[in-house]
Short mmCIF file of C-alpha atoms and ligand atoms in Angstrom, two decimals:
data_model
loop_
_atom_site.label_atom_id
_atom_site.label_comp_id
_atom_site.label_asym_id
_atom_site.label_seq_id
_atom_site.Cartn_x
_atom_site.Cartn_y
_atom_site.Cartn_z
CA UNK A 1 -54.34 -62.60 141.83
CA UNK A 2 -53.28 -63.69 145.24
CA UNK A 3 -50.25 -62.17 147.21
CA UNK A 4 -48.38 -63.34 150.19
CA UNK A 5 -48.41 -59.61 151.23
CA UNK A 6 -44.52 -59.34 151.41
CA UNK A 7 -44.28 -56.64 148.68
CA UNK A 8 -42.06 -53.73 149.76
CA UNK A 9 -41.66 -55.36 153.22
CA UNK A 10 -38.02 -54.90 154.35
CA UNK A 11 -36.61 -58.34 155.41
CA UNK A 12 -33.16 -59.25 156.84
CA UNK A 13 -31.67 -62.72 156.12
CA UNK A 14 -28.46 -63.81 158.10
CA UNK A 15 -26.07 -66.01 156.26
CA UNK A 16 -27.63 -65.16 153.06
CA UNK A 17 -24.54 -65.40 150.79
CA UNK A 18 -25.05 -68.97 149.90
CA UNK A 19 -27.08 -72.10 150.62
CA UNK A 20 -30.42 -71.94 152.16
CA UNK A 21 -29.99 -68.21 153.09
CA UNK A 22 -29.25 -67.38 149.44
CA UNK A 23 -32.40 -69.37 148.21
CA UNK A 24 -34.45 -67.35 150.90
CA UNK A 25 -32.93 -63.99 149.66
CA UNK A 26 -33.86 -64.94 145.97
CA UNK A 27 -37.52 -66.06 146.68
CA UNK A 28 -38.31 -63.01 148.89
CA UNK A 29 -37.05 -60.67 146.11
CA UNK A 30 -39.26 -62.55 143.73
CA UNK A 31 -42.11 -61.97 146.15
CA UNK A 32 -41.46 -58.25 145.95
CA UNK A 33 -39.70 -57.66 149.35
CA UNK A 34 -36.81 -55.34 150.00
CA UNK A 35 -34.19 -57.86 151.08
CA UNK A 36 -30.91 -57.23 153.00
CA UNK A 37 -28.65 -60.11 153.94
CA UNK A 38 -25.70 -60.35 156.12
CA UNK A 39 -22.73 -62.69 155.95
CA UNK A 40 -19.05 -62.94 156.54
CA UNK A 41 -18.64 -62.46 152.69
CA UNK A 42 -21.01 -60.83 150.50
CA UNK A 43 -20.54 -62.05 146.89
CA UNK A 44 -24.29 -62.88 146.34
CA UNK A 45 -25.45 -60.04 143.98
CA UNK A 46 -29.02 -60.40 145.06
CA UNK A 47 -30.39 -58.08 147.74
CA UNK A 48 -28.37 -55.61 149.90
CA UNK A 49 -25.36 -57.61 151.12
CA UNK A 50 -23.66 -56.42 154.44
CA UNK A 51 -20.69 -57.96 155.98
CA UNK A 52 -21.59 -58.74 159.64
CA UNK A 53 -20.67 -61.55 162.01
CA UNK A 54 -23.49 -62.74 163.95
CA UNK A 55 -21.38 -63.84 166.71
CA UNK A 56 -20.77 -60.18 167.57
CA UNK A 57 -23.78 -58.05 168.82
CA UNK A 58 -21.90 -54.73 167.91
CA UNK A 59 -21.48 -55.98 164.16
CA UNK A 60 -25.24 -56.87 163.95
CA UNK A 61 -26.25 -53.52 165.50
CA UNK A 62 -24.12 -51.63 162.85
CA UNK A 63 -25.66 -53.82 160.24
CA UNK A 64 -29.13 -53.13 161.43
CA UNK A 65 -28.39 -49.29 161.41
CA UNK A 66 -27.23 -49.49 157.78
CA UNK A 67 -30.30 -51.75 156.61
CA UNK A 68 -32.88 -49.38 158.21
CA UNK A 69 -30.97 -46.38 156.83
CA UNK A 70 -30.85 -47.76 153.31
CA UNK A 71 -34.14 -49.82 153.05
CA UNK A 72 -36.41 -48.52 155.95
CA UNK A 73 -37.95 -50.13 158.94
CA UNK A 74 -37.48 -53.88 159.18
CA UNK A 75 -40.52 -56.16 159.15
CA UNK A 76 -39.13 -59.57 158.76
CA UNK A 77 -36.05 -61.29 160.28
CA UNK A 78 -34.72 -64.68 159.20
CA UNK A 79 -32.02 -65.98 161.53
CA UNK A 80 -30.41 -68.58 159.29
CA UNK A 81 -26.77 -68.42 159.63
CA UNK A 82 -25.42 -71.57 161.17
CA UNK A 83 -22.33 -73.83 161.30
CA UNK A 84 -21.51 -77.39 162.31
CA UNK A 85 -18.50 -78.85 164.07
CA UNK A 86 -19.53 -82.39 164.13
CA UNK A 87 -17.93 -85.22 166.18
CA UNK A 88 -18.84 -87.96 168.54
CA UNK A 89 -19.51 -86.66 172.08
CA UNK A 90 -16.21 -87.73 173.66
CA UNK A 91 -14.29 -86.21 170.90
CA UNK A 92 -15.97 -82.65 170.86
CA UNK A 93 -13.65 -80.13 172.16
CA UNK A 94 -14.75 -76.96 174.24
CA UNK A 95 -13.89 -74.88 171.12
CA UNK A 96 -16.25 -77.04 169.02
CA UNK A 97 -19.02 -76.22 171.51
CA UNK A 98 -18.12 -72.46 171.87
CA UNK A 99 -18.12 -71.95 168.02
CA UNK A 100 -21.36 -73.66 167.48
CA UNK A 101 -23.06 -72.01 170.39
CA UNK A 102 -21.59 -68.56 169.41
CA UNK A 103 -23.05 -68.80 165.82
CA UNK A 104 -26.23 -70.88 166.28
CA UNK A 105 -27.51 -69.56 169.51
CA UNK A 106 -25.95 -66.33 170.60
CA UNK A 107 -26.07 -65.40 166.96
CA UNK A 108 -29.76 -65.68 166.80
CA UNK A 109 -30.14 -63.28 169.88
CA UNK A 110 -27.62 -60.79 168.22
CA UNK A 111 -29.71 -60.99 164.98
CA UNK A 112 -33.05 -60.21 166.68
CA UNK A 113 -32.06 -57.88 169.36
CA UNK A 114 -31.14 -54.79 167.28
CA UNK A 115 -34.59 -54.84 165.69
CA UNK A 116 -37.00 -56.05 168.22
CA UNK A 117 -37.83 -52.77 170.06
CA UNK A 118 -38.55 -51.03 166.75
CA UNK A 119 -40.81 -53.97 165.66
CA UNK A 120 -42.67 -53.72 168.94
CA UNK A 121 -43.20 -49.99 168.40
CA UNK A 122 -44.47 -50.54 164.83
CA UNK A 123 -46.55 -53.47 165.95
CA UNK A 124 -45.88 -55.37 162.94
CA UNK A 125 -43.38 -58.22 162.07
CA UNK A 126 -42.36 -61.80 161.72
CA UNK A 127 -39.40 -63.73 162.85
CA UNK A 128 -38.22 -66.99 161.57
CA UNK A 129 -35.36 -68.87 163.00
CA UNK A 130 -33.81 -71.80 161.00
CA UNK A 131 -33.40 -74.64 163.51
CA UNK A 132 -32.84 -78.26 162.34
CA UNK A 133 -34.12 -81.78 162.39
CA UNK A 134 -31.13 -82.38 164.67
CA UNK A 135 -32.55 -80.09 167.34
CA UNK A 136 -35.92 -81.87 166.88
CA UNK A 137 -35.10 -85.49 167.01
CA UNK A 138 -31.29 -85.72 167.72
CA UNK A 139 -28.55 -86.86 165.53
CA UNK A 140 -25.39 -88.94 166.40
CA UNK A 141 -22.45 -86.89 165.84
CA UNK A 142 -24.15 -83.51 166.45
CA UNK A 143 -24.67 -83.18 170.25
CA UNK A 144 -23.32 -79.62 170.27
CA UNK A 145 -25.28 -78.52 167.08
CA UNK A 146 -28.50 -80.31 168.16
CA UNK A 147 -28.18 -78.53 171.59
CA UNK A 148 -28.12 -75.18 169.80
CA UNK A 149 -30.90 -75.98 167.48
CA UNK A 150 -33.16 -77.28 170.23
CA UNK A 151 -32.36 -74.02 172.21
CA UNK A 152 -33.55 -72.01 169.31
CA UNK A 153 -36.86 -73.76 169.49
CA UNK A 154 -37.18 -72.72 173.08
CA UNK A 155 -36.12 -69.17 172.32
CA UNK A 156 -38.78 -68.86 169.59
CA UNK A 157 -41.59 -70.40 171.73
CA UNK A 158 -40.85 -68.00 174.54
CA UNK A 159 -40.40 -65.03 172.26
CA UNK A 160 -43.54 -65.84 170.48
CA UNK A 161 -45.46 -65.50 173.92
CA UNK A 162 -43.70 -62.27 174.85
CA UNK A 163 -44.17 -60.61 171.43
CA UNK A 164 -47.77 -61.50 170.60
CA UNK A 165 -48.99 -58.59 172.39
CA UNK A 166 -47.11 -56.34 170.01
CA UNK A 167 -48.38 -58.24 166.93
CA UNK A 168 -45.03 -59.72 166.37
CA UNK A 169 -44.77 -63.56 165.43
CA UNK A 170 -41.85 -65.95 165.92
CA UNK A 171 -41.50 -69.28 164.47
CA UNK A 172 -38.88 -71.90 163.82
CA UNK A 173 -38.34 -74.12 160.75
CA UNK A 174 -36.64 -77.46 161.34
CA UNK A 175 -35.37 -78.57 157.78
CA UNK A 176 -34.37 -82.03 157.44
CA UNK A 177 -31.28 -82.85 155.22
CA UNK A 178 -31.06 -80.07 152.43
CA UNK A 179 -28.53 -80.18 149.51
CA UNK A 180 -26.07 -77.29 150.44
CA UNK A 181 -22.38 -77.18 151.26
CA UNK A 182 -23.11 -78.14 154.80
CA UNK A 183 -24.35 -81.50 153.71
CA UNK A 184 -21.87 -81.98 150.80
CA UNK A 185 -19.41 -82.78 153.62
CA UNK A 186 -21.52 -86.09 154.38
CA UNK A 187 -19.58 -89.15 152.92
CA UNK A 188 -21.47 -90.94 150.11
CA UNK A 189 -21.97 -94.06 152.18
CA UNK A 190 -23.54 -92.10 155.04
CA UNK A 191 -25.71 -90.08 152.55
CA UNK A 192 -27.07 -93.25 151.17
CA UNK A 193 -28.10 -94.45 154.63
CA UNK A 194 -29.73 -91.24 155.44
CA UNK A 195 -31.61 -91.18 152.09
CA UNK A 196 -32.83 -94.71 152.73
CA UNK A 197 -34.30 -93.49 156.08
CA UNK A 198 -36.20 -90.63 154.49
CA UNK A 199 -39.62 -91.66 153.36
CA UNK A 200 -39.49 -89.12 150.40
CA UNK A 201 -36.11 -90.87 149.51
CA UNK A 202 -34.25 -87.68 148.78
CA UNK A 203 -32.58 -84.75 150.47
CA UNK A 204 -34.53 -81.41 150.26
CA UNK A 205 -33.51 -78.31 148.14
CA UNK A 206 -32.91 -74.82 149.49
CA UNK A 207 -36.08 -73.64 147.73
CA UNK A 208 -38.05 -76.05 150.03
CA UNK A 209 -36.92 -74.11 153.07
CA UNK A 210 -37.39 -70.76 151.22
CA UNK A 211 -41.03 -71.42 150.57
CA UNK A 212 -41.70 -72.34 154.15
CA UNK A 213 -39.96 -69.13 155.28
CA UNK A 214 -42.07 -67.02 152.90
CA UNK A 215 -45.10 -68.65 154.46
CA UNK A 216 -44.09 -67.89 158.06
CA UNK A 217 -43.15 -64.33 157.15
CA UNK A 218 -46.39 -63.64 155.36
CA UNK A 219 -48.93 -61.63 157.24
CA UNK A 220 -51.42 -62.92 154.84
CA UNK A 221 -50.73 -66.72 154.97
CA UNK A 222 -49.81 -67.23 158.60
CA UNK A 223 -51.06 -64.36 160.71
CA UNK A 224 -52.44 -66.68 163.43
CA UNK A 225 -49.19 -68.95 163.45
CA UNK A 226 -46.55 -68.17 166.11
CA UNK A 227 -44.57 -70.22 168.43
CA UNK A 228 -44.59 -73.06 165.85
CA UNK A 229 -41.93 -75.42 164.66
CA UNK A 230 -42.51 -76.28 160.97
CA UNK A 231 -40.66 -79.42 159.90
CA UNK A 232 -39.63 -79.56 156.21
CA UNK A 233 -38.08 -83.06 156.06
CA UNK A 234 -39.78 -85.40 153.51
CA UNK A 235 -41.50 -87.06 156.57
CA UNK A 236 -38.43 -87.95 158.09
CA UNK A 237 -39.92 -87.34 161.56
CA UNK A 238 -38.95 -88.43 164.95
P1 LIG B 301 -24.17 -73.29 154.54
O1 LIG B 301 -23.04 -73.71 155.28
O2 LIG B 301 -24.25 -73.63 153.16
O3 LIG B 301 -24.25 -71.70 154.73
C1 LIG B 301 -24.29 -71.01 155.84
C2 LIG B 301 -24.07 -69.52 155.77
O4 LIG B 301 -24.02 -68.97 157.12
C3 LIG B 301 -22.85 -69.26 154.94
O5 LIG B 301 -23.06 -68.12 154.10
C4 LIG B 301 -21.81 -68.75 156.10
O6 LIG B 301 -20.90 -67.94 155.70
C5 LIG B 301 -22.89 -68.12 156.93
N1 LIG B 301 -22.28 -67.91 158.29
C6 LIG B 301 -21.45 -68.69 159.11
N2 LIG B 301 -21.08 -68.29 160.26
C7 LIG B 301 -21.40 -66.89 160.06
C8 LIG B 301 -21.36 -65.79 160.97
N3 LIG B 301 -20.61 -65.94 162.08
N4 LIG B 301 -21.91 -64.69 160.77
C9 LIG B 301 -22.63 -64.51 159.50
N5 LIG B 301 -22.83 -65.54 158.62
C10 LIG B 301 -22.22 -66.70 158.97
O7 LIG B 301 -25.46 -73.71 155.44
P2 LIG B 301 -26.87 -74.03 155.01
O8 LIG B 301 -27.39 -73.22 153.96
O9 LIG B 301 -26.98 -75.48 154.78
O10 LIG B 301 -27.67 -73.90 156.35
C11 LIG B 301 -28.41 -72.60 156.75
C12 LIG B 301 -28.95 -72.89 157.97
O11 LIG B 301 -29.89 -74.05 157.90
C13 LIG B 301 -28.08 -73.28 159.13
O12 LIG B 301 -28.65 -72.51 160.41
C14 LIG B 301 -28.14 -74.59 159.39
O13 LIG B 301 -27.79 -74.97 160.61
C15 LIG B 301 -29.50 -74.89 159.00
N6 LIG B 301 -29.78 -76.27 158.46
C16 LIG B 301 -29.26 -76.70 157.32
C17 LIG B 301 -29.53 -78.19 157.03
C18 LIG B 301 -28.91 -78.70 155.74
O14 LIG B 301 -29.07 -80.05 155.58
N7 LIG B 301 -28.14 -78.01 154.98
C19 LIG B 301 -30.36 -78.93 157.77
C20 LIG B 301 -31.11 -78.40 158.93
C21 LIG B 301 -30.80 -76.97 159.27
P3 LIG B 301 -19.44 -68.43 155.03
O15 LIG B 301 -19.75 -68.77 153.73
O16 LIG B 301 -18.61 -67.27 155.12
O17 LIG B 301 -19.09 -69.53 155.92
#
């Protein structure tokens, strides 16, 4: 019997109430991890759900305290919460920029910061940030979103270099188009056009991202992988 070595590991997933985050929570539980998730609403019955807003450091600090009190020291972090405020560049407002930066970029900092020193002390852990195909190859109508997702790649690559001496790894996943509420907003005509450009000729499923996350969290499967960006996009590359 082979194991990913995630049994009993405490793992935190932000934005775990639905979509990709919920699929990650579900798979990690199946793999034997002790999973907490944070979100603005917590009606996903799987895992320990804690209401916390990634845009607020103090909210994430309070969540971190509760998670470690209830489940124990955190081994894994999945910075998944993300939003879009799409429009063509001339039409994007300062608010569209602020909202997206606050969740997708500052939110990643607020997610990792409360845990990182404890992880350094324990010298064990893995951090996975959910970036995007938009941050990797750009996407019309998403300059604000793509900027945050590219920034997260820079954060991960730098953190991987800093944290390696403490035996902590940091990686990013760049999903292509995945079937969640985020992509339900895409009009059918545009969806058909995008699908025709994807060599696999379909959108991905949340479980595709969950398995990539489990791989990058695993101390067995990916112990020598850090500072990497794993594209999961049906060959929809740059
Ligand atoms: P969804 O919109 O389906 O889910 C996002 C989750 O994040 C929701 O539960 C949402 O909560 C939560 N969230 C939003 N803002 C906050 C906040 N301030 N604090 C805490 N939680 C918050 O998105 P996906 O599952 O599709 O996306 C997950 C991640 O994957 C995101 O980072 C996204 O950018 C990325 N991604 C998605 C792709 C796709 O095609 N779907 C492609 C590439 C990347 P609420 O329900 O309250 O709004």
